[in-house]
Short mmCIF file of C-alpha atoms in Angstrom, two decimals:
data_model
loop_
_atom_site.label_atom_id
_atom_site.label_comp_id
_atom_site.label_asym_id
_atom_site.label_seq_id
_atom_site.Cartn_x
_atom_site.Cartn_y
_atom_site.Cartn_z
CA UNK A 6 21.40 76.44 -107.59
CA UNK A 7 17.75 75.59 -106.69
CA UNK A 8 15.20 76.56 -109.35
CA UNK A 9 11.93 78.23 -108.42
CA UNK A 10 8.87 77.39 -110.54
CA UNK A 11 6.46 79.70 -108.76
CA UNK A 12 5.99 82.92 -110.73
CA UNK A 13 4.62 84.78 -107.73
CA UNK A 14 6.21 85.70 -104.43
CA UNK A 15 5.24 83.29 -101.63
CA UNK A 16 2.95 85.75 -99.88
CA UNK A 17 0.99 86.49 -103.09
CA UNK A 18 0.77 82.79 -104.01
CA UNK A 19 -0.53 81.91 -100.55
CA UNK A 20 -3.15 84.64 -100.67
CA UNK A 21 -4.24 83.58 -104.18
CA UNK A 22 -4.68 79.96 -103.12
CA UNK A 23 -6.65 80.99 -100.05
CA UNK A 24 -9.00 83.10 -102.16
CA UNK A 25 -9.37 80.27 -104.70
CA UNK A 26 -10.20 77.73 -101.97
CA UNK A 27 -12.70 80.13 -100.43
CA UNK A 28 -14.41 80.66 -103.80
CA UNK A 29 -14.62 76.89 -104.39
CA UNK A 30 -16.03 76.31 -100.91
CA UNK A 31 -18.62 79.09 -101.25
CA UNK A 32 -19.59 77.79 -104.69
CA UNK A 33 -20.21 74.31 -103.28
CA UNK A 34 -22.21 75.72 -100.36
CA UNK A 35 -24.32 77.95 -102.62
CA UNK A 36 -24.89 75.05 -105.04
CA UNK A 37 -26.06 72.80 -102.20
CA UNK A 38 -28.33 75.56 -100.88
CA UNK A 39 -29.79 76.05 -104.35
CA UNK A 40 -30.37 72.30 -104.75
CA UNK A 41 -31.90 72.13 -101.27
CA UNK A 42 -34.64 74.55 -102.29
CA UNK A 43 -35.34 73.19 -105.79
CA UNK A 44 -35.05 69.44 -105.20
CA UNK A 45 -38.39 67.69 -104.48
CA UNK A 46 -38.87 66.78 -100.80
CA UNK A 47 -39.76 63.26 -99.73
CA UNK A 48 -42.15 62.65 -96.84
CA UNK A 49 -40.77 59.28 -95.72
CA UNK A 50 -37.50 57.37 -95.75
CA UNK A 51 -37.95 53.78 -96.91
CA UNK A 52 -34.46 52.78 -95.77
CA UNK A 53 -34.95 54.19 -92.27
CA UNK A 54 -38.68 53.30 -92.11
CA UNK A 55 -39.72 56.66 -90.66
CA UNK A 56 -41.38 59.91 -91.60
CA UNK A 57 -39.01 62.74 -92.44
CA UNK A 58 -39.06 66.00 -90.51
CA UNK A 59 -41.50 68.79 -91.29
CA UNK A 60 -41.81 72.37 -90.06
CA UNK A 61 -44.98 73.33 -88.22
CA UNK A 62 -46.45 76.85 -88.49
CA UNK A 63 -44.06 79.43 -87.05
CA UNK A 64 -45.37 81.60 -84.25
CA UNK A 65 -43.78 83.84 -81.65
CA UNK A 66 -44.27 81.10 -79.09
CA UNK A 67 -42.46 78.44 -81.17
CA UNK A 68 -39.63 80.85 -81.94
CA UNK A 69 -38.96 81.81 -78.32
CA UNK A 70 -39.40 78.24 -77.06
CA UNK A 71 -36.74 77.02 -79.48
CA UNK A 72 -39.12 74.60 -81.22
CA UNK A 73 -38.79 76.36 -84.58
CA UNK A 74 -35.00 76.19 -84.50
CA UNK A 75 -35.10 72.49 -83.62
CA UNK A 76 -37.57 71.74 -86.42
CA UNK A 77 -35.53 73.69 -88.99
CA UNK A 78 -32.37 71.82 -87.97
CA UNK A 79 -34.13 68.46 -88.27
CA UNK A 80 -35.73 69.47 -91.57
CA UNK A 81 -32.42 70.50 -93.15
CA UNK A 82 -30.80 67.29 -91.91
CA UNK A 83 -33.58 65.09 -93.34
CA UNK A 84 -33.79 66.85 -96.72
CA UNK A 85 -30.14 67.66 -97.40
CA UNK A 86 -29.23 67.15 -101.09
CA UNK A 87 -27.75 63.71 -101.87
CA UNK A 88 -28.51 62.64 -98.30
CA UNK A 89 -28.75 58.95 -99.22
CA UNK A 90 -25.33 59.07 -100.87
CA UNK A 91 -23.70 60.71 -97.87
CA UNK A 92 -25.33 58.23 -95.48
CA UNK A 93 -24.12 55.29 -97.57
CA UNK A 94 -20.63 56.80 -97.78
CA UNK A 95 -20.58 57.35 -94.01
CA UNK A 96 -21.60 53.73 -93.45
CA UNK A 97 -18.81 52.55 -95.72
CA UNK A 98 -16.29 54.53 -93.71
CA UNK A 99 -17.77 53.17 -90.48
CA UNK A 100 -17.42 49.61 -91.72
CA UNK A 101 -13.74 50.20 -92.49
CA UNK A 102 -12.94 51.18 -88.90
CA UNK A 103 -11.07 48.96 -86.46
CA UNK A 104 -10.05 45.33 -86.71
CA UNK A 105 -12.22 42.71 -88.37
CA UNK A 106 -12.15 39.49 -86.34
CA UNK A 107 -14.00 36.40 -87.53
CA UNK A 108 -16.46 38.45 -89.64
CA UNK A 109 -18.38 39.45 -86.50
CA UNK A 110 -20.00 42.82 -85.80
CA UNK A 111 -22.41 43.99 -83.12
CA UNK A 112 -24.74 46.96 -83.62
CA UNK A 113 -27.15 48.68 -81.27
CA UNK A 114 -27.45 49.38 -77.58
CA UNK A 115 -28.11 47.11 -74.61
CA UNK A 116 -31.74 46.37 -73.85
CA UNK A 117 -33.32 48.06 -70.87
CA UNK A 118 -33.32 46.35 -67.54
CA UNK A 119 -36.99 47.20 -67.21
CA UNK A 120 -38.07 43.77 -68.38
CA UNK A 121 -35.89 41.78 -66.02
CA UNK A 122 -37.24 43.72 -63.05
CA UNK A 123 -40.85 43.67 -64.21
CA UNK A 124 -43.21 41.98 -61.78
CA UNK A 125 -45.97 39.72 -63.06
CA UNK A 126 -49.32 41.39 -62.34
CA UNK A 127 -51.47 39.68 -59.77
CA UNK A 128 -54.40 37.81 -61.28
CA UNK A 129 -57.63 39.74 -61.14
CA UNK A 130 -61.28 39.02 -61.78
CA UNK A 131 -61.90 38.58 -65.50
CA UNK A 132 -64.67 41.15 -65.58
CA UNK A 133 -62.35 43.85 -64.31
CA UNK A 134 -59.57 43.19 -66.77
CA UNK A 135 -60.17 46.02 -69.14
CA UNK A 136 -61.67 49.09 -67.58
CA UNK A 137 -58.99 51.35 -66.16
CA UNK A 138 -56.02 49.30 -67.33
CA UNK A 139 -57.40 48.94 -70.82
CA UNK A 140 -58.06 52.63 -71.25
CA UNK A 141 -54.62 53.57 -69.97
CA UNK A 142 -52.88 51.05 -72.19
CA UNK A 143 -55.00 51.97 -75.17
CA UNK A 144 -54.08 55.63 -74.93
CA UNK A 145 -50.44 55.15 -74.04
CA UNK A 146 -49.42 52.20 -76.18
CA UNK A 147 -51.91 51.37 -78.88
CA UNK A 148 -52.23 54.92 -80.17
CA UNK A 149 -48.46 55.31 -80.22
CA UNK A 150 -47.96 52.02 -82.04
CA UNK A 151 -50.54 52.80 -84.67
CA UNK A 152 -49.46 56.37 -85.31
CA UNK A 153 -47.59 55.39 -88.44
CA UNK A 154 -50.42 53.18 -89.71
CA UNK A 155 -52.57 56.09 -90.83
CA UNK A 156 -50.48 56.38 -93.96
CA UNK A 157 -50.82 52.65 -94.49
CA UNK A 158 -54.58 52.74 -94.19
CA UNK A 159 -55.04 55.50 -96.72
CA UNK A 160 -52.68 53.89 -99.21
CA UNK A 161 -54.07 50.41 -98.65
CA UNK A 162 -57.59 51.52 -99.55
CA UNK A 163 -56.36 53.00 -102.80
CA UNK A 164 -57.30 51.06 -105.92
CA UNK A 165 -53.84 51.57 -107.35
CA UNK A 166 -51.61 48.99 -105.66
CA UNK A 167 -48.79 49.07 -108.14
CA UNK A 168 -46.29 50.08 -105.48
CA UNK A 169 -46.25 49.76 -101.72
CA UNK A 170 -45.98 52.78 -99.48
CA UNK A 171 -43.05 52.59 -97.11
CA UNK A 172 -45.36 53.00 -94.15
CA UNK A 173 -47.33 49.87 -95.09
CA UNK A 174 -44.59 47.76 -93.58
CA UNK A 175 -43.82 50.19 -90.79
CA UNK A 176 -46.31 48.61 -88.43
CA UNK A 177 -44.95 45.16 -89.12
CA UNK A 178 -41.68 46.53 -88.03
CA UNK A 179 -43.03 48.80 -85.34
CA UNK A 180 -41.75 46.28 -82.85
CA UNK A 181 -38.23 46.91 -83.96
CA UNK A 182 -38.38 50.67 -83.73
CA UNK A 183 -40.60 51.04 -80.66
CA UNK A 184 -39.01 48.47 -78.37
CA UNK A 185 -41.26 45.55 -79.18
CA UNK A 186 -39.88 42.28 -80.47
CA UNK A 187 -36.29 43.26 -81.17
CA UNK A 188 -34.44 44.67 -78.19
CA UNK A 189 -30.76 45.03 -77.47
CA UNK A 190 -27.96 44.31 -79.90
CA UNK A 191 -28.05 43.19 -83.50
CA UNK A 192 -25.37 40.57 -84.06
CA UNK A 193 -23.91 40.22 -87.56
CA UNK A 194 -21.92 37.18 -88.57
CA UNK A 195 -20.64 37.21 -92.14
CA UNK A 196 -23.73 38.15 -94.18
CA UNK A 197 -26.42 37.34 -91.57
CA UNK A 198 -27.93 39.68 -88.97
CA UNK A 199 -29.61 38.35 -85.81
CA UNK A 200 -31.38 40.06 -82.92
CA UNK A 201 -29.97 38.94 -79.56
CA UNK A 202 -32.44 37.50 -77.04
CA UNK A 203 -32.85 38.59 -73.42
CA UNK A 204 -36.06 37.07 -72.08
CA UNK A 205 -36.57 35.69 -68.58
CA UNK A 206 -38.80 33.21 -66.77
CA UNK A 207 -41.01 35.86 -65.18
CA UNK A 208 -41.98 37.21 -68.59
CA UNK A 209 -42.76 33.74 -69.86
CA UNK A 210 -44.90 32.92 -66.83
CA UNK A 211 -46.84 36.13 -67.28
CA UNK A 212 -47.43 35.37 -70.97
CA UNK A 213 -48.68 31.87 -70.08
CA UNK A 214 -50.98 33.23 -67.36
CA UNK A 215 -52.69 35.54 -69.88
CA UNK A 216 -53.35 32.63 -72.23
CA UNK A 217 -54.67 30.64 -69.27
CA UNK A 218 -57.26 33.40 -68.75
CA UNK A 219 -58.58 32.77 -72.25
CA UNK A 220 -58.92 29.07 -71.47
CA UNK A 221 -60.66 29.84 -68.18
CA UNK A 222 -63.23 32.05 -69.92
CA UNK A 223 -63.79 30.06 -73.11
CA UNK A 224 -63.59 26.61 -71.55
CA UNK A 225 -63.67 23.54 -73.74
CA UNK A 226 -65.96 25.17 -76.30
CA UNK A 227 -62.92 26.66 -78.01
CA UNK A 228 -59.80 24.59 -78.67
CA UNK A 229 -56.76 26.75 -77.83
CA UNK A 230 -53.25 26.28 -79.25
CA UNK A 231 -50.07 28.18 -78.47
CA UNK A 232 -47.13 28.47 -80.84
CA UNK A 233 -44.00 30.30 -79.65
CA UNK A 234 -41.59 30.68 -82.56
CA UNK A 235 -37.81 30.89 -82.05
CA UNK A 236 -35.88 33.52 -83.97
CA UNK A 237 -32.81 32.96 -86.11
CA UNK A 238 -30.17 33.69 -83.46
CA UNK A 239 -30.61 30.33 -81.72
CA UNK A 240 -29.78 28.44 -84.90
CA UNK A 241 -27.12 30.54 -86.60
CA UNK A 242 -24.95 32.29 -84.03
CA UNK A 243 -21.52 30.59 -83.88
CA UNK A 244 -20.99 28.34 -80.89
CA UNK A 245 -18.21 30.45 -79.41
CA UNK A 246 -20.45 33.54 -79.35
CA UNK A 247 -23.55 31.94 -77.79
CA UNK A 248 -22.75 33.51 -74.44
CA UNK A 249 -23.78 36.94 -75.78
CA UNK A 250 -27.42 35.85 -76.09
CA UNK A 251 -29.73 33.82 -73.91
CA UNK A 252 -30.94 30.44 -75.22
CA UNK A 253 -34.50 30.48 -76.47
CA UNK A 254 -35.52 26.84 -76.10
CA UNK A 255 -35.56 26.94 -72.26
CA UNK A 256 -37.64 30.11 -72.44
CA UNK A 257 -40.17 28.47 -74.77
CA UNK A 258 -40.32 25.35 -72.57
CA UNK A 259 -40.87 27.59 -69.53
CA UNK A 260 -43.93 29.12 -71.23
CA UNK A 261 -45.33 25.73 -72.22
CA UNK A 262 -44.83 24.30 -68.73
CA UNK A 263 -46.95 27.09 -67.23
CA UNK A 264 -49.91 26.62 -69.59
CA UNK A 265 -53.12 24.96 -68.49
CA UNK A 266 -53.46 21.36 -69.58
CA UNK A 267 -56.36 22.39 -71.81
CA UNK A 268 -54.07 24.49 -74.01
CA UNK A 269 -52.14 22.57 -76.68
CA UNK A 270 -48.61 23.79 -77.28
CA UNK A 271 -47.01 23.44 -80.71
CA UNK A 272 -43.33 22.49 -80.68
CA UNK A 273 -41.94 24.25 -83.74
CA UNK A 274 -38.47 24.69 -82.27
CA UNK A 275 -37.34 21.12 -83.01
CA UNK A 276 -38.95 21.19 -86.45
CA UNK A 277 -37.18 24.40 -87.44
CA UNK A 278 -33.90 23.14 -86.02
CA UNK A 279 -34.14 20.10 -88.29
CA UNK A 280 -34.47 22.42 -91.30
CA UNK A 281 -32.01 25.13 -90.23
CA UNK A 282 -29.79 24.47 -93.26
CA UNK A 283 -32.68 25.53 -95.48
CA UNK A 284 -33.86 29.07 -96.14
CA UNK A 285 -36.21 29.36 -93.14
CA UNK A 286 -35.08 32.78 -91.84
CA UNK A 287 -34.12 35.97 -93.62
CA UNK A 288 -30.57 37.22 -93.23
CA UNK A 289 -31.32 40.95 -93.41
CA UNK A 290 -34.70 40.90 -91.63
CA UNK A 291 -35.97 39.73 -88.22
CA UNK A 292 -38.79 37.55 -89.61
CA UNK A 293 -38.92 33.95 -90.70
CA UNK A 294 -39.46 33.10 -94.36
CA UNK A 295 -42.51 31.55 -95.96
CA UNK A 296 -40.68 28.21 -95.89
CA UNK A 297 -40.07 28.49 -92.15
CA UNK A 298 -43.77 29.28 -91.63
CA UNK A 299 -44.68 26.27 -93.78
CA UNK A 300 -42.75 23.90 -91.50
CA UNK A 301 -44.55 25.41 -88.51
CA UNK A 302 -47.86 24.85 -90.32
CA UNK A 303 -47.05 21.14 -90.78
CA UNK A 304 -46.39 20.87 -87.04
CA UNK A 305 -49.65 22.65 -86.26
CA UNK A 306 -51.50 20.28 -88.59
CA UNK A 307 -50.42 17.31 -86.44
CA UNK A 308 -51.91 18.90 -83.33
CA UNK A 309 -55.08 20.11 -85.07
CA UNK A 310 -55.76 16.75 -86.70
CA UNK A 311 -55.56 17.50 -90.42
CA UNK A 312 -53.14 16.61 -93.23
CA UNK A 313 -51.01 19.53 -94.45
CA UNK A 314 -50.80 20.30 -98.14
CA UNK A 315 -47.43 19.06 -99.51
CA UNK A 316 -45.07 21.91 -100.35
CA UNK A 317 -44.73 20.81 -103.97
CA UNK A 318 -48.49 21.24 -104.46
CA UNK A 319 -48.25 25.01 -103.97
CA UNK A 320 -47.53 27.49 -106.73
CA UNK A 321 -44.50 29.45 -105.54
CA UNK A 322 -43.74 33.04 -106.45
CA UNK A 323 -40.74 35.14 -105.49
CA UNK A 324 -39.82 38.76 -104.75
CA UNK A 325 -36.13 39.48 -105.29
CA UNK A 326 -33.67 41.92 -103.70
CA UNK A 327 -35.17 42.25 -100.22
CA UNK A 328 -33.24 44.26 -97.62
CA UNK A 329 -35.18 44.03 -94.37
CA UNK A 330 -35.43 45.58 -90.93
CA UNK A 331 -32.03 44.50 -89.63
CA UNK A 332 -30.33 46.07 -92.62
CA UNK A 333 -32.37 49.24 -92.04
CA UNK A 334 -31.13 49.31 -88.45
CA UNK A 335 -27.46 48.67 -89.21
CA UNK A 336 -26.90 49.76 -92.84
CA UNK A 337 -24.20 47.08 -92.90
CA UNK A 338 -22.45 46.76 -96.28
CA UNK A 339 -22.19 42.96 -96.06
CA UNK A 340 -25.96 42.71 -95.72
CA UNK A 341 -26.48 45.10 -98.60
CA UNK A 342 -24.24 43.00 -100.83
CA UNK A 343 -26.24 39.83 -100.02
CA UNK A 344 -29.95 40.73 -100.17
CA UNK A 345 -32.73 38.27 -99.34
CA UNK A 346 -35.60 37.06 -101.49
CA UNK A 347 -39.19 36.38 -100.42
CA UNK A 348 -41.00 33.22 -101.51
CA UNK A 349 -44.75 33.02 -101.00
CA UNK A 350 -47.22 30.25 -101.79
CA UNK A 351 -50.53 30.69 -103.58
CA UNK A 352 -53.62 29.08 -102.04
CA UNK A 353 -55.81 27.06 -104.42
CA UNK A 354 -58.81 26.68 -102.10
CA UNK A 355 -61.45 29.21 -103.28
CA UNK A 356 -61.68 32.03 -100.77
CA UNK A 357 -62.63 35.64 -100.16
CA UNK A 358 -60.55 37.99 -98.02
CA UNK A 359 -61.74 41.07 -96.13
CA UNK A 360 -59.67 43.43 -94.02
CA UNK A 361 -60.86 45.86 -91.37
CA UNK A 362 -59.03 49.11 -90.75
CA UNK A 363 -58.35 51.12 -87.62
CA UNK A 364 -61.47 52.88 -86.28
CA UNK A 365 -63.67 51.00 -88.78
CA UNK A 366 -64.03 47.50 -87.28
CA UNK A 367 -67.40 46.87 -88.99
CA UNK A 368 -66.43 48.06 -92.48
CA UNK A 369 -64.94 45.25 -94.60
CA UNK A 370 -62.65 46.01 -97.50
CA UNK A 371 -62.31 43.23 -100.02
CA UNK A 372 -58.69 42.32 -100.66
CA UNK A 373 -56.44 39.30 -101.26
CA UNK A 374 -54.11 37.08 -99.22
CA UNK A 375 -50.93 38.38 -100.82
CA UNK A 376 -49.72 41.87 -101.62
CA UNK A 377 -47.81 40.89 -104.72
CA UNK A 378 -46.94 44.51 -105.45
CA UNK A 379 -44.65 44.69 -102.39
CA UNK A 380 -41.07 45.86 -102.92
CA UNK A 381 -38.00 46.20 -100.72
CA UNK A 382 -37.62 47.28 -97.96
CA UNK A 383 -41.24 46.21 -97.36
CA UNK A 384 -41.24 42.88 -99.19
CA UNK A 385 -42.36 40.92 -96.10
CA UNK A 386 -45.72 42.67 -96.41
CA UNK A 387 -46.46 40.39 -99.36
CA UNK A 388 -47.97 38.23 -96.60
CA UNK A 389 -51.50 39.57 -95.91
CA UNK A 390 -50.46 43.00 -97.25
CA UNK A 391 -48.93 43.81 -93.84
CA UNK A 392 -50.55 44.21 -90.43
CA UNK A 393 -54.21 45.11 -89.97
CA UNK A 394 -56.43 45.01 -86.87
CA UNK A 395 -58.50 42.20 -88.39
CA UNK A 396 -58.64 40.09 -91.53
CA UNK A 397 -61.36 37.56 -92.32
CA UNK A 398 -60.98 34.80 -94.89
CA UNK A 399 -64.08 32.87 -95.99
CA UNK A 400 -63.73 29.62 -97.95
CA UNK A 401 -66.14 27.18 -99.62
CA UNK A 402 -65.21 24.26 -97.34
CA UNK A 403 -68.40 24.38 -95.22
CA UNK A 404 -66.90 22.08 -92.59
CA UNK A 405 -67.96 24.16 -89.59
CA UNK A 406 -64.35 24.80 -88.57
CA UNK A 407 -63.60 28.42 -87.70
CA UNK A 408 -60.24 29.52 -86.33
CA UNK A 409 -58.82 32.82 -85.04
CA UNK A 410 -55.09 33.54 -85.21
CA UNK A 411 -53.85 36.01 -82.59
CA UNK A 412 -50.47 37.21 -83.77
CA UNK A 413 -47.80 39.79 -84.27
CA UNK A 414 -46.04 40.00 -87.63
CA UNK A 415 -44.68 36.43 -87.51
CA UNK A 416 -48.27 35.22 -87.93
CA UNK A 417 -48.58 36.90 -91.34
CA UNK A 418 -46.56 34.24 -93.14
CA UNK A 419 -48.26 31.42 -91.21
CA UNK A 420 -51.95 32.30 -91.48
CA UNK A 421 -52.52 31.80 -95.26
CA UNK A 422 -51.79 28.06 -94.97
CA UNK A 423 -54.86 27.60 -92.74
CA UNK A 424 -57.18 28.66 -95.56
CA UNK A 425 -56.85 25.13 -96.99
CA UNK A 426 -58.54 23.58 -93.93
CA UNK A 427 -61.05 25.98 -92.34
CA UNK A 428 -64.39 27.40 -93.34
CA UNK A 429 -63.39 30.76 -91.87
CA UNK A 430 -60.04 32.13 -90.72
CA UNK A 431 -59.84 35.30 -88.62
CA UNK A 432 -56.44 36.98 -88.32
CA UNK A 433 -56.29 39.28 -85.30
CA UNK A 434 -53.32 41.55 -84.69
CA UNK A 435 -53.03 41.86 -80.92
CA UNK A 436 -51.57 45.37 -81.25
CA UNK A 437 -54.37 46.98 -83.26
CA UNK A 438 -57.58 44.96 -82.77
CA UNK A 439 -60.28 47.24 -81.33
CA UNK A 440 -63.25 45.00 -80.46
CA UNK A 441 -63.90 42.89 -77.38
CA UNK A 442 -62.26 39.65 -78.44
CA UNK A 443 -64.09 37.23 -76.12
CA UNK A 444 -67.48 38.45 -77.38
CA UNK A 445 -66.14 38.44 -80.94
CA UNK A 446 -65.19 34.76 -80.63
CA UNK A 447 -68.62 33.81 -79.31
CA UNK A 448 -70.58 35.91 -81.78
CA UNK A 449 -68.80 34.48 -84.82
CA UNK A 450 -68.87 30.86 -83.71
CA UNK A 451 -65.09 30.55 -83.63
CA UNK A 452 -64.22 27.12 -82.26
CA UNK A 453 -60.41 27.14 -82.50
CA UNK A 454 -57.90 29.74 -81.35
CA UNK A 455 -54.15 29.78 -81.95
CA UNK A 456 -51.64 32.27 -80.55
CA UNK A 457 -48.64 32.72 -82.86
CA UNK A 458 -45.86 34.88 -81.41
CA UNK A 459 -42.12 34.85 -81.76
CA UNK A 460 -40.22 34.24 -78.53
CA UNK A 461 -39.11 37.86 -78.22
CA UNK A 462 -42.71 39.10 -78.41
CA UNK A 463 -43.77 36.46 -75.88
CA UNK A 464 -41.21 37.91 -73.46
CA UNK A 465 -42.15 41.56 -73.98
CA UNK A 466 -44.61 43.42 -71.68
CA UNK A 467 -46.01 45.43 -74.58
CA UNK A 468 -47.25 42.33 -76.41
CA UNK A 469 -48.41 40.50 -73.29
CA UNK A 470 -50.47 43.50 -72.19
CA UNK A 471 -52.04 43.77 -75.63
CA UNK A 472 -53.10 40.11 -75.67
CA UNK A 473 -54.77 40.62 -72.29
CA UNK A 474 -56.23 44.02 -73.16
CA UNK A 475 -58.19 42.87 -76.20
CA UNK A 476 -60.22 40.33 -74.19
CA UNK A 477 -62.83 42.78 -72.92
CA UNK A 478 -62.06 46.13 -74.53
CA UNK A 479 -64.91 48.28 -75.85
CA UNK A 480 -64.70 50.03 -79.18
CA UNK A 481 -65.33 53.76 -78.86
CA UNK A 482 -65.58 55.59 -82.21
CA UNK A 483 -63.09 58.45 -82.43
CA UNK A 484 -64.35 61.99 -82.00
CA UNK A 485 -63.28 64.29 -84.81
CA UNK A 486 -62.12 67.58 -83.28
CA UNK A 487 -64.00 70.61 -84.54
CA UNK A 488 -62.40 73.92 -85.36
CA UNK A 489 -62.30 76.46 -82.56
CA UNK A 490 -65.18 78.92 -83.11
CA UNK A 491 -64.43 82.57 -83.73
CA UNK A 492 -64.81 84.86 -80.77
CA UNK A 493 -68.26 86.52 -81.07
CA UNK A 494 -68.66 90.25 -81.04
CA UNK A 495 -70.27 91.86 -78.00
CA UNK A 496 -73.55 92.59 -79.78
CA UNK A 497 -73.93 88.97 -80.90
CA UNK A 498 -72.48 87.31 -77.80
CA UNK A 499 -75.89 86.36 -76.39
CA UNK A 500 -77.04 84.79 -79.66
CA UNK A 501 -73.68 82.98 -80.07
CA UNK A 502 -73.99 81.61 -76.56
CA UNK A 503 -77.43 80.21 -77.39
CA UNK A 504 -76.14 78.72 -80.65
CA UNK A 505 -73.22 77.08 -78.85
CA UNK A 506 -75.54 75.63 -76.21
CA UNK A 507 -77.77 74.22 -78.94
CA UNK A 508 -74.76 72.77 -80.74
CA UNK A 509 -73.49 71.07 -77.57
CA UNK A 510 -76.92 69.56 -76.98
CA UNK A 511 -76.97 68.27 -80.55
CA UNK A 512 -73.45 66.85 -80.19
CA UNK A 513 -74.44 65.02 -77.00
CA UNK A 514 -77.46 63.54 -78.72
CA UNK A 515 -75.39 62.51 -81.72
CA UNK A 516 -72.68 61.04 -79.48
CA UNK A 517 -75.30 59.07 -77.54
CA UNK A 518 -76.79 57.73 -80.77
CA UNK A 519 -73.32 56.78 -82.06
CA UNK A 520 -72.54 55.02 -78.80
CA UNK A 521 -75.83 53.12 -78.94
CA UNK A 522 -75.14 52.07 -82.53
CA UNK A 523 -71.63 50.96 -81.61
CA UNK A 524 -72.99 48.95 -78.68
CA UNK A 525 -75.59 47.38 -80.92
CA UNK A 526 -72.91 46.46 -83.47
CA UNK A 527 -70.61 44.99 -80.86
CA UNK A 528 -73.40 42.82 -79.45
CA UNK A 529 -74.67 41.53 -82.76
CA UNK A 530 -72.83 39.09 -84.99
CA UNK A 531 -75.34 39.70 -87.78
CA UNK A 532 -74.12 43.28 -88.27
CA UNK A 533 -70.57 42.02 -88.74
CA UNK A 534 -71.69 39.44 -91.30
CA UNK A 535 -74.06 41.76 -93.17
CA UNK A 536 -71.39 44.41 -93.60
CA UNK A 537 -69.34 42.04 -95.74
CA UNK A 538 -72.07 41.63 -98.32
CA UNK A 539 -71.82 45.32 -99.18
CA UNK A 540 -68.03 45.50 -99.25
CA UNK A 541 -67.80 45.48 -103.04
CA UNK A 542 -69.99 48.58 -103.22
CA UNK A 543 -67.94 50.32 -100.55
CA UNK A 544 -64.71 49.39 -102.26
#
């Protein structure tokens, strides 16, 4: 005879278990709700390199438009208790799915066909380069790209640099998240992530034509170099998978073949290929390492006619446990288990470094070449502290050699090496620089110019447009919006109208004076130089 161990009839037992499960579920939900309200809220996610959702003031309009509901949903999602744990757990489950063949994974979505169909703009008169096109691009692209840099600027000017704000690296990696350098799939082989390449000849020809404009304007007074840097995928993707990405060397050669004879191209591809078994590219990040940049510097030295400093002469320091942009994009467990490290090299040549922030191109802030406080996931910002519109490095060499480096983030690791050989080094970020670059070159007596861009940036319209835009752009100081005035009462309406008219007249006068001062600054190299002498006081 079968024994029954349940003391209760089946229907009572079933009801009891249902009630128990419901109580447990409600307890968990209430506990999570309680923790949601009492746990401190973060403003940014370092792993995802983005600002977390906020809720704007609630009005009848936002409620009925659905905006409030959308913001609340996003806010709850971004600030859910133990969110990082659940994301990591979800990624672990995702990595366990399907069959694992040859340790290969592909993340991301295909790149847009916009680039392949993009027509090269017809050449136009140099003087017309930057009126309508510049203003449109400035408002549509540059403002968007620098939106996240406001947090960087405020934190960078702080005297306490013991830790790096997550947004300080966000503009280095803006390319990744806003369709700049890295487009398309991220290919992971074993413990290395690589961005797949999809450039084409039209893009390369357009890039070369923009550099040719610089040569046409500057002539032989300024020696121009061009360095297009390959990314890691060309060197490390297994042979049998090379069909999933386009080869980069033909693309680089296409650019070089379309340059004017007066522009010297720097062949770093072959040099990096010779050293590919060394640690010249990160595995979890889309940048090259300091060692990779050093080998490019030795190749540049040959073309520029100076002897590079031997690697063993540098003092090397290291930042450990770096998980970079490609890990942030994929959250792949293999990458997490094999973090990178960042080596950087101290410069012995005595020097002073000044950086210039957005909307303050004449206000120098004294700083240093390396942000040694940087931590993961922003460790690459140890080079030059990240991306800024302009950095100026002054040395004691007094050899009359002044060079400007026009770059995206790949140039950050390269530029410090030049301090050993030039009286002045100007580092210009093509995305954020706000002055007219041609006039800037002439005013500061710059006699050498090198473009340093990775091959993906050199095949991207966003970067090509920026390099062209900065040639003749005019800096216009931002207008701080004033609060909307209160509606005057009927008895004071006439007086309020007069006051408003007077205020507008004053604003116009002030705006005119500001514009005149800006024009005077932009046309005078002395104002740029003099501002540096007072930087210590300002700092």
